[in-house]
Amino acid sequence: MVSLSKDTLIFRSQILRKVREILWRDGFLEVDTPTLKPIVGMEPYLDPFEVRSPSGREKGYLITSPEYSLKQMMAKGMNRIFELAHTYRSGEIGSGFHSKEFLMLELYAKGMDDSSLRRFIETFLRELIFVFGKEDDQKKLSSSEWIRHLSVEEAFLQNVGHGFLREDLLKTIEVKKLSSSPISERIQWPYEDLFFLVFLNLVEPMLGEGIVFLYDYPPECAALAKVVDGVAKRFEIYWDGLELANAFYELSDAKEQRKRFYEEQGLRSKLGKEVFPMDEEFLGSLENGFPDCSGISIGMDRLILRLSGKHGLGEISPYWIEV
């Protein structure tokens, strides 16, 4: 374990206590879910740790997120729930902002869409910054420019000069020389690969200082979010360019979810990764009373890092291991 100072350990504890106080005050019930499961999420670009018993007869995976388990609880009639969960992702190394194990705050709220969840989380962050943030950041809370809500289309128009149509992305990749692959290959790429190549190189680095809520993604990047009026109702949060959170207006259509899982299985296969079976128990929960709700996952170690004003996870996280 990284050798953290006594003051840092106390700082972490105080923030976690405050998070619980805020959420309990706002009607959220704290729950706990398994971290070792037989089936994990389907995300093509996330890799779970596989766990086996010494005999080899038992096998499971450490969760990359508690999402499916919490959604199954929502389907049983819960209204507002949260978990501070230990999560694990293989390959999360480099730059001082990644860790194989990290603490995630995940919450779900019945009756909230993505817009109302954004407003709720902004208030949540403001309270944490007011209590624990650096003095400079506390002073910036009164500025209308320091916490911004920006659509993905607006971010593309500001930094690339166009929206996120496939043909525009292909043209930008060619003009900006973002890939050495021949055009004949690039035109066959999945839309998400084109989108994120442009986004990660030309948009994300330009989000600037302060906190940015980036919302309304292309429908091809919906993941587990609803698509409404041609955009995926999801948002991400950045603080001084560092991604902190990912949120969805949750998809409740089991048929559509099964279709997306099938597509993700195909992409994992193309990437040469293990293809996991569909979580039928989770899909069943969507068919049996899953409510209209939104959810968010927040990387607590990164949030604590930004509140502390320090420079890398090695300074604030007990899970960070130097490699």
PDB file of C-alpha atoms in Angstrom:
ATOM      1  CA  MET A   1       0.000   0.000   0.000  1.00  0.00           C
ATOM      2  CA  VAL A   2       1.152   3.508  -0.784  1.00  0.00           C
ATOM      3  CA  SER A   3       2.414   5.222   2.362  1.00  0.00           C
ATOM      4  CA  LEU A   4      -0.081   8.034   2.878  1.00  0.00           C
ATOM      5  CA  SER A   5       0.299  10.647   5.579  1.00  0.00           C
ATOM      6  CA  LYS A   6      -1.971  10.735   8.608  1.00  0.00           C
ATOM      7  CA  ASP A   7      -3.471  14.029   7.390  1.00  0.00           C
ATOM      8  CA  THR A   8      -4.320  12.487   4.008  1.00  0.00           C
ATOM      9  CA  LEU A   9      -5.995   9.472   5.600  1.00  0.00           C
ATOM     10  CA  ILE A  10      -8.083  11.805   7.779  1.00  0.00           C
ATOM     11  CA  PHE A  11      -8.937  13.977   4.746  1.00  0.00           C
ATOM     12  CA  ARG A  12     -10.196  10.917   2.828  1.00  0.00           C
ATOM     13  CA  SER A  13     -12.269   9.776   5.787  1.00  0.00           C
ATOM     14  CA  GLN A  14     -13.841  13.194   6.262  1.00  0.00           C
ATOM     15  CA  ILE A  15     -14.842  13.420   2.589  1.00  0.00           C
ATOM     16  CA  LEU A  16     -16.381   9.939   2.572  1.00  0.00           C
ATOM     17  CA  ARG A  17     -18.326  10.783   5.715  1.00  0.00           C
ATOM     18  CA  LYS A  18     -19.595  14.020   4.132  1.00  0.00           C
ATOM     19  CA  VAL A  19     -20.621  12.208   0.949  1.00  0.00           C
ATOM     20  CA  ARG A  20     -22.697   9.810   3.020  1.00  0.00           C
ATOM     21  CA  GLU A  21     -24.216  12.690   5.011  1.00  0.00           C
ATOM     22  CA  ILE A  22     -25.260  14.549   1.850  1.00  0.00           C
ATOM     23  CA  LEU A  23     -26.803  11.505   0.209  1.00  0.00           C
ATOM     24  CA  TRP A  24     -28.610  10.292   3.339  1.00  0.00           C
ATOM     25  CA  ARG A  25     -29.959  13.820   3.804  1.00  0.00           C
ATOM     26  CA  ASP A  26     -31.290  13.752   0.224  1.00  0.00           C
ATOM     27  CA  GLY A  27     -33.100  10.468   0.664  1.00  0.00           C
ATOM     28  CA  PHE A  28     -30.542   7.991  -0.681  1.00  0.00           C
ATOM     29  CA  LEU A  29     -30.182   4.596   0.971  1.00  0.00           C
ATOM     30  CA  GLU A  30     -26.678   3.114   1.157  1.00  0.00           C
ATOM     31  CA  VAL A  31     -26.487  -0.456  -0.139  1.00  0.00           C
ATOM     32  CA  ASP A  32     -23.737  -2.983  -0.788  1.00  0.00           C
ATOM     33  CA  THR A  33     -23.357  -5.418  -3.677  1.00  0.00           C
ATOM     34  CA  PRO A  34     -20.948  -8.232  -4.670  1.00  0.00           C
ATOM     35  CA  THR A  35     -17.464  -7.405  -5.932  1.00  0.00           C
ATOM     36  CA  LEU A  36     -16.894 -10.963  -7.219  1.00  0.00           C
ATOM     37  CA  LYS A  37     -19.397 -12.061  -9.871  1.00  0.00           C
ATOM     38  CA  PRO A  38     -19.711 -14.878 -12.420  1.00  0.00           C
ATOM     39  CA  ILE A  39     -20.648 -12.431 -15.199  1.00  0.00           C
ATOM     40  CA  VAL A  40     -19.360  -8.873 -15.602  1.00  0.00           C
ATOM     41  CA  GLY A  41     -20.142  -5.864 -17.789  1.00  0.00           C
ATOM     42  CA  MET A  42     -19.918  -6.047 -21.561  1.00  0.00           C
ATOM     43  CA  GLU A  43     -17.995  -2.807 -22.200  1.00  0.00           C
ATOM     44  CA  PRO A  44     -15.627  -3.562 -25.096  1.00  0.00           C
ATOM     45  CA  TYR A  45     -12.828  -1.339 -23.806  1.00  0.00           C
ATOM     46  CA  LEU A  46     -12.853  -2.438 -20.158  1.00  0.00           C
ATOM     47  CA  ASP A  47     -11.066  -5.572 -18.999  1.00  0.00           C
ATOM     48  CA  PRO A  48     -11.961  -7.225 -15.684  1.00  0.00           C
ATOM     49  CA  PHE A  49      -9.632  -9.234 -13.479  1.00  0.00           C
ATOM     50  CA  GLU A  50     -10.355 -12.953 -13.578  1.00  0.00           C
ATOM     51  CA  VAL A  51     -10.288 -14.796 -10.242  1.00  0.00           C
ATOM     52  CA  ARG A  52      -9.901 -18.575  -9.850  1.00  0.00           C
ATOM     53  CA  SER A  53      -9.795 -20.876  -6.860  1.00  0.00           C
ATOM     54  CA  PRO A  54      -6.583 -22.871  -6.229  1.00  0.00           C
ATOM     55  CA  SER A  55      -8.328 -25.978  -7.588  1.00  0.00           C
ATOM     56  CA  GLY A  56      -9.409 -24.148 -10.724  1.00  0.00           C
ATOM     57  CA  ARG A  57     -12.977 -25.363 -10.317  1.00  0.00           C
ATOM     58  CA  GLU A  58     -14.320 -21.955  -9.255  1.00  0.00           C
ATOM     59  CA  LYS A  59     -14.063 -18.886 -11.466  1.00  0.00           C
ATOM     60  CA  GLY A  60     -15.328 -15.338 -11.303  1.00  0.00           C
ATOM     61  CA  TYR A  61     -14.484 -11.731 -12.084  1.00  0.00           C
ATOM     62  CA  LEU A  62     -13.853  -8.651  -9.952  1.00  0.00           C
ATOM     63  CA  ILE A  63     -16.397  -6.009 -10.918  1.00  0.00           C
ATOM     64  CA  THR A  64     -15.452  -3.041 -13.099  1.00  0.00           C
ATOM     65  CA  SER A  65     -18.582  -1.318 -11.753  1.00  0.00           C
ATOM     66  CA  PRO A  66     -21.479  -2.198  -9.407  1.00  0.00           C
ATOM     67  CA  GLU A  67     -23.914  -0.952 -12.064  1.00  0.00           C
ATOM     68  CA  TYR A  68     -25.818  -4.128 -12.900  1.00  0.00           C
ATOM     69  CA  SER A  69     -26.307  -5.103  -9.258  1.00  0.00           C
ATOM     70  CA  LEU A  70     -27.572  -1.654  -8.297  1.00  0.00           C
ATOM     71  CA  LYS A  71     -29.976  -1.564 -11.230  1.00  0.00           C
ATOM     72  CA  GLN A  72     -31.379  -4.908 -10.158  1.00  0.00           C
ATOM     73  CA  MET A  73     -32.058  -3.333  -6.754  1.00  0.00           C
ATOM     74  CA  MET A  74     -33.851  -0.432  -8.438  1.00  0.00           C
ATOM     75  CA  ALA A  75     -36.032  -2.961 -10.279  1.00  0.00           C
ATOM     76  CA  LYS A  76     -37.125  -4.339  -6.874  1.00  0.00           C
ATOM     77  CA  GLY A  77     -38.741  -1.028  -5.993  1.00  0.00           C
ATOM     78  CA  MET A  78     -35.950   1.118  -4.545  1.00  0.00           C
ATOM     79  CA  ASN A  79     -36.202   4.869  -5.153  1.00  0.00           C
ATOM     80  CA  ARG A  80     -32.754   6.324  -4.379  1.00  0.00           C
ATOM     81  CA  ILE A  81     -29.692   4.200  -3.647  1.00  0.00           C
ATOM     82  CA  PHE A  82     -25.929   4.614  -3.579  1.00  0.00           C
ATOM     83  CA  GLU A  83     -22.826   2.533  -2.995  1.00  0.00           C
ATOM     84  CA  LEU A  84     -19.195   3.370  -2.299  1.00  0.00           C
ATOM     85  CA  ALA A  85     -17.796   0.332  -4.089  1.00  0.00           C
ATOM     86  CA  HIS A  86     -14.326  -1.060  -4.647  1.00  0.00           C
ATOM     87  CA  THR A  87     -13.926  -1.625  -8.373  1.00  0.00           C
ATOM     88  CA  TYR A  88     -11.157  -3.171 -10.459  1.00  0.00           C
ATOM     89  CA  ARG A  89      -9.986  -2.715 -14.042  1.00  0.00           C
ATOM     90  CA  SER A  90      -7.056  -4.377 -15.736  1.00  0.00           C
ATOM     91  CA  GLY A  91      -4.730  -2.186 -17.769  1.00  0.00           C
ATOM     92  CA  GLU A  92      -5.481   0.997 -15.802  1.00  0.00           C
ATOM     93  CA  ILE A  93      -1.929   2.289 -15.657  1.00  0.00           C
ATOM     94  CA  GLY A  94       0.032   5.386 -16.549  1.00  0.00           C
ATOM     95  CA  SER A  95      -0.061   9.172 -16.097  1.00  0.00           C
ATOM     96  CA  GLY A  96      -0.651   9.100 -12.347  1.00  0.00           C
ATOM     97  CA  PHE A  97      -4.443   9.154 -12.766  1.00  0.00           C
ATOM     98  CA  HIS A  98      -5.147   5.436 -13.215  1.00  0.00           C
ATOM     99  CA  SER A  99      -5.259   2.642 -10.676  1.00  0.00           C
ATOM    100  CA  LYS A 100      -6.123  -1.055 -10.968  1.00  0.00           C
ATOM    101  CA  GLU A 101      -8.315  -0.760  -7.866  1.00  0.00           C
ATOM    102  CA  PHE A 102     -10.291   2.358  -7.088  1.00  0.00           C
ATOM    103  CA  LEU A 103     -13.232   3.599  -5.068  1.00  0.00           C
ATOM    104  CA  MET A 104     -16.384   4.417  -7.023  1.00  0.00           C
ATOM    105  CA  LEU A 105     -19.478   6.253  -5.865  1.00  0.00           C
ATOM    106  CA  GLU A 106     -22.431   4.976  -7.855  1.00  0.00           C
ATOM    107  CA  LEU A 107     -25.972   6.206  -7.306  1.00  0.00           C
ATOM    108  CA  TYR A 108     -29.400   5.909  -8.927  1.00  0.00           C
ATOM    109  CA  ALA A 109     -32.444   8.128  -8.516  1.00  0.00           C
ATOM    110  CA  LYS A 110     -35.966   7.257  -9.604  1.00  0.00           C
ATOM    111  CA  GLY A 111     -37.792  10.050 -11.440  1.00  0.00           C
ATOM    112  CA  MET A 112     -34.632  11.929 -12.431  1.00  0.00           C
ATOM    113  CA  ASP A 113     -33.655  12.410 -16.054  1.00  0.00           C
ATOM    114  CA  ASP A 114     -30.124  13.324 -17.113  1.00  0.00           C
ATOM    115  CA  SER A 115     -30.799  17.063 -16.858  1.00  0.00           C
ATOM    116  CA  SER A 116     -32.138  16.936 -13.290  1.00  0.00           C
ATOM    117  CA  LEU A 117     -29.297  14.618 -12.296  1.00  0.00           C
ATOM    118  CA  ARG A 118     -26.781  17.140 -13.647  1.00  0.00           C
ATOM    119  CA  ARG A 119     -28.291  19.863 -11.467  1.00  0.00           C
ATOM    120  CA  PHE A 120     -28.285  17.562  -8.436  1.00  0.00           C
ATOM    121  CA  ILE A 121     -24.639  16.567  -8.917  1.00  0.00           C
ATOM    122  CA  GLU A 122     -23.579  20.183  -9.440  1.00  0.00           C
ATOM    123  CA  THR A 123     -25.092  21.042  -6.043  1.00  0.00           C
ATOM    124  CA  PHE A 124     -23.407  17.965  -4.541  1.00  0.00           C
ATOM    125  CA  LEU A 125     -19.983  19.030  -5.889  1.00  0.00           C
ATOM    126  CA  ARG A 126     -20.456  22.623  -4.792  1.00  0.00           C
ATOM    127  CA  GLU A 127     -21.062  21.508  -1.215  1.00  0.00           C
ATOM    128  CA  LEU A 128     -17.962  19.304  -1.186  1.00  0.00           C
ATOM    129  CA  ILE A 129     -15.824  22.100  -2.634  1.00  0.00           C
ATOM    130  CA  PHE A 130     -17.241  24.624  -0.145  1.00  0.00           C
ATOM    131  CA  VAL A 131     -16.238  22.339   2.750  1.00  0.00           C
ATOM    132  CA  PHE A 132     -13.044  20.663   1.503  1.00  0.00           C
ATOM    133  CA  GLY A 133     -11.818  22.464  -1.624  1.00  0.00           C
ATOM    134  CA  LYS A 134      -8.775  24.645  -2.045  1.00  0.00           C
ATOM    135  CA  GLU A 135      -9.323  28.289  -1.151  1.00  0.00           C
ATOM    136  CA  ASP A 136      -8.907  29.356  -4.793  1.00  0.00           C
ATOM    137  CA  ASP A 137     -11.542  26.855  -5.929  1.00  0.00           C
ATOM    138  CA  GLN A 138     -13.927  27.936  -3.184  1.00  0.00           C
ATOM    139  CA  LYS A 139     -13.667  31.526  -4.445  1.00  0.00           C
ATOM    140  CA  LYS A 140     -14.413  30.384  -8.010  1.00  0.00           C
ATOM    141  CA  LEU A 141     -17.735  28.817  -6.996  1.00  0.00           C
ATOM    142  CA  SER A 142     -19.435  32.186  -7.497  1.00  0.00           C
ATOM    143  CA  SER A 143     -18.240  32.410 -11.114  1.00  0.00           C
ATOM    144  CA  SER A 144     -20.726  31.337 -13.787  1.00  0.00           C
ATOM    145  CA  GLU A 145     -17.830  30.242 -15.995  1.00  0.00           C
ATOM    146  CA  TRP A 146     -16.017  27.924 -13.568  1.00  0.00           C
ATOM    147  CA  ILE A 147     -18.766  25.284 -13.583  1.00  0.00           C
ATOM    148  CA  ARG A 148     -20.108  24.900 -17.120  1.00  0.00           C
ATOM    149  CA  HIS A 149     -22.686  22.676 -18.831  1.00  0.00           C
ATOM    150  CA  LEU A 150     -21.708  22.082 -22.449  1.00  0.00           C
ATOM    151  CA  SER A 151     -23.229  19.773 -25.054  1.00  0.00           C
ATOM    152  CA  VAL A 152     -20.879  17.512 -26.990  1.00  0.00           C
ATOM    153  CA  GLU A 153     -21.999  19.172 -30.221  1.00  0.00           C
ATOM    154  CA  GLU A 154     -21.102  22.611 -28.813  1.00  0.00           C
ATOM    155  CA  ALA A 155     -17.690  21.290 -27.724  1.00  0.00           C
ATOM    156  CA  PHE A 156     -17.030  19.944 -31.225  1.00  0.00           C
ATOM    157  CA  LEU A 157     -18.150  23.170 -32.907  1.00  0.00           C
ATOM    158  CA  GLN A 158     -15.918  25.246 -30.632  1.00  0.00           C
ATOM    159  CA  ASN A 159     -12.796  23.122 -31.015  1.00  0.00           C
ATOM    160  CA  VAL A 160     -13.088  21.315 -34.358  1.00  0.00           C
ATOM    161  CA  GLY A 161     -15.436  23.542 -36.332  1.00  0.00           C
ATOM    162  CA  HIS A 162     -18.128  20.930 -37.004  1.00  0.00           C
ATOM    163  CA  GLY A 163     -20.418  18.438 -35.291  1.00  0.00           C
ATOM    164  CA  PHE A 164     -19.939  14.697 -34.995  1.00  0.00           C
ATOM    165  CA  LEU A 165     -21.283  13.295 -38.256  1.00  0.00           C
ATOM    166  CA  ARG A 166     -19.288  10.306 -39.500  1.00  0.00           C
ATOM    167  CA  GLU A 167     -18.118  12.059 -42.697  1.00  0.00           C
ATOM    168  CA  ASP A 168     -16.912  15.075 -40.689  1.00  0.00           C
ATOM    169  CA  LEU A 169     -14.953  12.846 -38.319  1.00  0.00           C
ATOM    170  CA  LEU A 170     -13.292  11.019 -41.222  1.00  0.00           C
ATOM    171  CA  LYS A 171     -12.328  14.318 -42.852  1.00  0.00           C
ATOM    172  CA  THR A 172     -10.869  15.711 -39.621  1.00  0.00           C
ATOM    173  CA  ILE A 173      -8.825  12.555 -39.012  1.00  0.00           C
ATOM    174  CA  GLU A 174      -7.374  12.909 -42.507  1.00  0.00           C
ATOM    175  CA  VAL A 175      -6.673  16.653 -42.325  1.00  0.00           C
ATOM    176  CA  LYS A 176      -5.219  16.555 -38.805  1.00  0.00           C
ATOM    177  CA  LYS A 177      -3.273  13.327 -39.520  1.00  0.00           C
ATOM    178  CA  LEU A 178      -4.665  11.634 -36.412  1.00  0.00           C
ATOM    179  CA  SER A 179      -4.089   8.138 -37.774  1.00  0.00           C
ATOM    180  CA  SER A 180      -1.477   6.402 -39.897  1.00  0.00           C
ATOM    181  CA  SER A 181      -4.012   3.821 -41.083  1.00  0.00           C
ATOM    182  CA  PRO A 182      -4.994   4.123 -44.766  1.00  0.00           C
ATOM    183  CA  ILE A 183      -8.332   5.737 -45.620  1.00  0.00           C
ATOM    184  CA  SER A 184      -9.605   2.408 -46.961  1.00  0.00           C
ATOM    185  CA  GLU A 185      -9.304   0.993 -43.436  1.00  0.00           C
ATOM    186  CA  ARG A 186     -10.617   4.025 -41.566  1.00  0.00           C
ATOM    187  CA  ILE A 187     -13.905   4.108 -43.465  1.00  0.00           C
ATOM    188  CA  GLN A 188     -14.560   0.605 -42.109  1.00  0.00           C
ATOM    189  CA  TRP A 189     -13.951   1.571 -38.481  1.00  0.00           C
ATOM    190  CA  PRO A 190     -16.847   1.543 -35.993  1.00  0.00           C
ATOM    191  CA  TYR A 191     -18.285   5.002 -35.429  1.00  0.00           C
ATOM    192  CA  GLU A 192     -17.142   5.068 -31.784  1.00  0.00           C
ATOM    193  CA  ASP A 193     -13.497   4.626 -32.827  1.00  0.00           C
ATOM    194  CA  LEU A 194     -13.733   7.614 -35.165  1.00  0.00           C
ATOM    195  CA  PHE A 195     -15.555   9.727 -32.607  1.00  0.00           C
ATOM    196  CA  PHE A 196     -13.154   9.093 -29.746  1.00  0.00           C
ATOM    197  CA  LEU A 197     -10.054   9.517 -31.920  1.00  0.00           C
ATOM    198  CA  VAL A 198     -11.192  13.072 -32.692  1.00  0.00           C
ATOM    199  CA  PHE A 199     -12.628  13.722 -29.237  1.00  0.00           C
ATOM    200  CA  LEU A 200      -9.584  12.566 -27.260  1.00  0.00           C
ATOM    201  CA  ASN A 201      -7.126  14.452 -29.482  1.00  0.00           C
ATOM    202  CA  LEU A 202      -8.944  17.679 -30.323  1.00  0.00           C
ATOM    203  CA  VAL A 203     -11.840  18.207 -27.909  1.00  0.00           C
ATOM    204  CA  GLU A 204     -11.094  16.754 -24.481  1.00  0.00           C
ATOM    205  CA  PRO A 205      -7.683  18.528 -24.147  1.00  0.00           C
ATOM    206  CA  MET A 206      -9.414  21.867 -24.832  1.00  0.00           C
ATOM    207  CA  LEU A 207     -12.091  21.673 -22.129  1.00  0.00           C
ATOM    208  CA  GLY A 208      -9.942  23.928 -19.979  1.00  0.00           C
ATOM    209  CA  GLU A 209      -9.969  24.725 -16.285  1.00  0.00           C
ATOM    210  CA  GLY A 210     -12.890  24.345 -13.952  1.00  0.00           C
ATOM    211  CA  ILE A 211     -15.682  21.785 -13.929  1.00  0.00           C
ATOM    212  CA  VAL A 212     -17.388  20.853 -17.194  1.00  0.00           C
ATOM    213  CA  PHE A 213     -20.566  18.804 -17.510  1.00  0.00           C
ATOM    214  CA  LEU A 214     -20.400  17.432 -21.062  1.00  0.00           C
ATOM    215  CA  TYR A 215     -23.796  16.137 -22.164  1.00  0.00           C
ATOM    216  CA  ASP A 216     -25.824  14.766 -25.129  1.00  0.00           C
ATOM    217  CA  TYR A 217     -23.546  12.291 -26.881  1.00  0.00           C
ATOM    218  CA  PRO A 218     -23.960  10.764 -30.356  1.00  0.00           C
ATOM    219  CA  PRO A 219     -26.515   7.907 -30.355  1.00  0.00           C
ATOM    220  CA  GLU A 220     -23.770   5.466 -31.371  1.00  0.00           C
ATOM    221  CA  CYS A 221     -22.113   6.195 -28.000  1.00  0.00           C
ATOM    222  CA  ALA A 222     -25.253   5.594 -25.952  1.00  0.00           C
ATOM    223  CA  ALA A 223     -23.910   2.536 -24.062  1.00  0.00           C
ATOM    224  CA  LEU A 224     -26.587   2.064 -21.368  1.00  0.00           C
ATOM    225  CA  ALA A 225     -28.325   5.406 -21.924  1.00  0.00           C
ATOM    226  CA  LYS A 226     -31.633   6.276 -23.551  1.00  0.00           C
ATOM    227  CA  VAL A 227     -31.585   7.935 -26.964  1.00  0.00           C
ATOM    228  CA  VAL A 228     -34.004  10.884 -27.113  1.00  0.00           C
ATOM    229  CA  ASP A 229     -34.413  13.268 -30.067  1.00  0.00           C
ATOM    230  CA  GLY A 230     -31.359  11.803 -31.796  1.00  0.00           C
ATOM    231  CA  VAL A 231     -28.865  12.130 -28.927  1.00  0.00           C
ATOM    232  CA  ALA A 232     -27.725   9.785 -26.167  1.00  0.00           C
ATOM    233  CA  LYS A 233     -28.930  11.201 -22.845  1.00  0.00           C
ATOM    234  CA  ARG A 234     -25.741  10.833 -20.898  1.00  0.00           C
ATOM    235  CA  PHE A 235     -23.066  13.138 -19.519  1.00  0.00           C
ATOM    236  CA  GLU A 236     -19.519  13.098 -18.253  1.00  0.00           C
ATOM    237  CA  ILE A 237     -17.847  15.434 -15.768  1.00  0.00           C
ATOM    238  CA  TYR A 238     -14.336  16.872 -16.100  1.00  0.00           C
ATOM    239  CA  TRP A 239     -12.434  18.910 -13.524  1.00  0.00           C
ATOM    240  CA  ASP A 240      -9.419  20.752 -14.935  1.00  0.00           C
ATOM    241  CA  GLY A 241      -9.408  18.271 -17.820  1.00  0.00           C
ATOM    242  CA  LEU A 242      -9.548  15.136 -15.652  1.00  0.00           C
ATOM    243  CA  GLU A 243     -12.578  12.903 -16.177  1.00  0.00           C
ATOM    244  CA  LEU A 244     -14.408  12.342 -12.892  1.00  0.00           C
ATOM    245  CA  ALA A 245     -17.772  10.809 -13.709  1.00  0.00           C
ATOM    246  CA  ASN A 246     -20.028   9.133 -16.231  1.00  0.00           C
ATOM    247  CA  ALA A 247     -23.831   9.308 -16.070  1.00  0.00           C
ATOM    248  CA  PHE A 248     -26.834   7.932 -17.981  1.00  0.00           C
ATOM    249  CA  TYR A 249     -30.538   8.540 -18.275  1.00  0.00           C
ATOM    250  CA  GLU A 250     -30.923   4.806 -17.922  1.00  0.00           C
ATOM    251  CA  LEU A 251     -32.125   2.595 -20.743  1.00  0.00           C
ATOM    252  CA  SER A 252     -35.117   0.543 -19.596  1.00  0.00           C
ATOM    253  CA  ASP A 253     -35.982  -1.263 -22.844  1.00  0.00           C
ATOM    254  CA  ALA A 254     -34.812  -4.869 -22.409  1.00  0.00           C
ATOM    255  CA  LYS A 255     -35.068  -5.614 -26.135  1.00  0.00           C
ATOM    256  CA  GLU A 256     -32.865  -2.652 -27.047  1.00  0.00           C
ATOM    257  CA  GLN A 257     -30.433  -3.504 -24.250  1.00  0.00           C
ATOM    258  CA  ARG A 258     -30.094  -7.071 -25.528  1.00  0.00           C
ATOM    259  CA  LYS A 259     -29.367  -5.703 -29.020  1.00  0.00           C
ATOM    260  CA  ARG A 260     -26.628  -3.427 -27.640  1.00  0.00           C
ATOM    261  CA  PHE A 261     -25.119  -6.295 -25.632  1.00  0.00           C
ATOM    262  CA  TYR A 262     -25.040  -8.404 -28.784  1.00  0.00           C
ATOM    263  CA  GLU A 263     -23.218  -5.619 -30.657  1.00  0.00           C
ATOM    264  CA  GLU A 264     -20.729  -5.263 -27.801  1.00  0.00           C
ATOM    265  CA  GLN A 265     -20.086  -9.009 -27.848  1.00  0.00           C
ATOM    266  CA  GLY A 266     -19.247  -8.688 -31.530  1.00  0.00           C
ATOM    267  CA  LEU A 267     -16.874  -5.807 -30.907  1.00  0.00           C
ATOM    268  CA  ARG A 268     -15.105  -7.660 -28.083  1.00  0.00           C
ATOM    269  CA  SER A 269     -14.638 -10.587 -30.462  1.00  0.00           C
ATOM    270  CA  LYS A 270     -13.174  -8.318 -33.161  1.00  0.00           C
ATOM    271  CA  LEU A 271     -10.785  -6.845 -30.578  1.00  0.00           C
ATOM    272  CA  GLY A 272      -9.597 -10.352 -29.662  1.00  0.00           C
ATOM    273  CA  LYS A 273     -10.982 -10.126 -26.125  1.00  0.00           C
ATOM    274  CA  GLU A 274     -12.899 -12.646 -24.055  1.00  0.00           C
ATOM    275  CA  VAL A 275     -16.592 -12.532 -24.956  1.00  0.00           C
ATOM    276  CA  PHE A 276     -18.784 -12.703 -21.873  1.00  0.00           C
ATOM    277  CA  PRO A 277     -22.272 -14.230 -21.833  1.00  0.00           C
ATOM    278  CA  MET A 278     -25.185 -11.869 -21.442  1.00  0.00           C
ATOM    279  CA  ASP A 279     -26.345 -11.273 -17.892  1.00  0.00           C
ATOM    280  CA  GLU A 280     -29.841 -12.699 -18.199  1.00  0.00           C
ATOM    281  CA  GLU A 281     -30.639 -11.844 -14.586  1.00  0.00           C
ATOM    282  CA  PHE A 282     -29.909  -8.182 -15.326  1.00  0.00           C
ATOM    283  CA  LEU A 283     -31.927  -8.241 -18.559  1.00  0.00           C
ATOM    284  CA  GLY A 284     -34.778  -9.823 -16.626  1.00  0.00           C
ATOM    285  CA  SER A 285     -34.750  -6.898 -14.206  1.00  0.00           C
ATOM    286  CA  LEU A 286     -35.339  -4.518 -17.120  1.00  0.00           C
ATOM    287  CA  GLU A 287     -38.379  -6.551 -18.119  1.00  0.00           C
ATOM    288  CA  ASN A 288     -39.882  -6.621 -14.638  1.00  0.00           C
ATOM    289  CA  GLY A 289     -40.452  -3.138 -13.338  1.00  0.00           C
ATOM    290  CA  PHE A 290     -37.223  -1.178 -13.897  1.00  0.00           C
ATOM    291  CA  PRO A 291     -38.132   2.455 -13.132  1.00  0.00           C
ATOM    292  CA  ASP A 292     -37.566   5.649 -15.047  1.00  0.00           C
ATOM    293  CA  CYS A 293     -34.310   6.799 -13.466  1.00  0.00           C
ATOM    294  CA  SER A 294     -30.816   8.178 -13.961  1.00  0.00           C
ATOM    295  CA  GLY A 295     -27.532   7.015 -12.517  1.00  0.00           C
ATOM    296  CA  ILE A 296     -23.951   8.174 -12.197  1.00  0.00           C
ATOM    297  CA  SER A 297     -20.581   6.712 -11.300  1.00  0.00           C
ATOM    298  CA  ILE A 298     -17.992   9.056  -9.790  1.00  0.00           C
ATOM    299  CA  GLY A 299     -14.334   8.144  -9.351  1.00  0.00           C
ATOM    300  CA  MET A 300     -13.864   9.049  -5.707  1.00  0.00           C
ATOM    301  CA  ASP A 301     -10.071   8.918  -5.745  1.00  0.00           C
ATOM    302  CA  ARG A 302      -9.948  11.416  -8.600  1.00  0.00           C
ATOM    303  CA  LEU A 303     -12.512  13.628  -6.882  1.00  0.00           C
ATOM    304  CA  ILE A 304     -10.507  13.540  -3.648  1.00  0.00           C
ATOM    305  CA  LEU A 305      -7.400  14.357  -5.689  1.00  0.00           C
ATOM    306  CA  ARG A 306      -8.994  17.485  -7.143  1.00  0.00           C
ATOM    307  CA  LEU A 307     -10.386  18.571  -3.774  1.00  0.00           C
ATOM    308  CA  SER A 308      -6.953  18.167  -2.196  1.00  0.00           C
ATOM    309  CA  GLY A 309      -5.092  20.159  -4.840  1.00  0.00           C
ATOM    310  CA  LYS A 310      -2.455  17.440  -5.118  1.00  0.00           C
ATOM    311  CA  HIS A 311      -1.047  16.167  -8.404  1.00  0.00           C
ATOM    312  CA  GLY A 312      -1.437  12.390  -8.660  1.00  0.00           C
ATOM    313  CA  LEU A 313      -3.257   9.424  -7.193  1.00  0.00           C
ATOM    314  CA  GLY A 314      -0.061   8.303  -5.494  1.00  0.00           C
ATOM    315  CA  GLU A 315      -0.499  11.239  -3.110  1.00  0.00           C
ATOM    316  CA  ILE A 316      -4.075  10.468  -2.005  1.00  0.00           C
ATOM    317  CA  SER A 317      -5.072   6.891  -2.888  1.00  0.00           C
ATOM    318  CA  PRO A 318      -4.284   3.800  -0.783  1.00  0.00           C
ATOM    319  CA  TYR A 319      -4.939   1.648  -3.885  1.00  0.00           C
ATOM    320  CA  TRP A 320      -2.448   3.261  -6.254  1.00  0.00           C
ATOM    321  CA  ILE A 321       0.620   1.142  -7.063  1.00  0.00           C
ATOM    322  CA  GLU A 322       3.576   2.572  -8.944  1.00  0.00           C
ATOM    323  CA  VAL A 323       4.516   0.497 -12.006  1.00  0.00           C
TER     324      VAL A 323
END
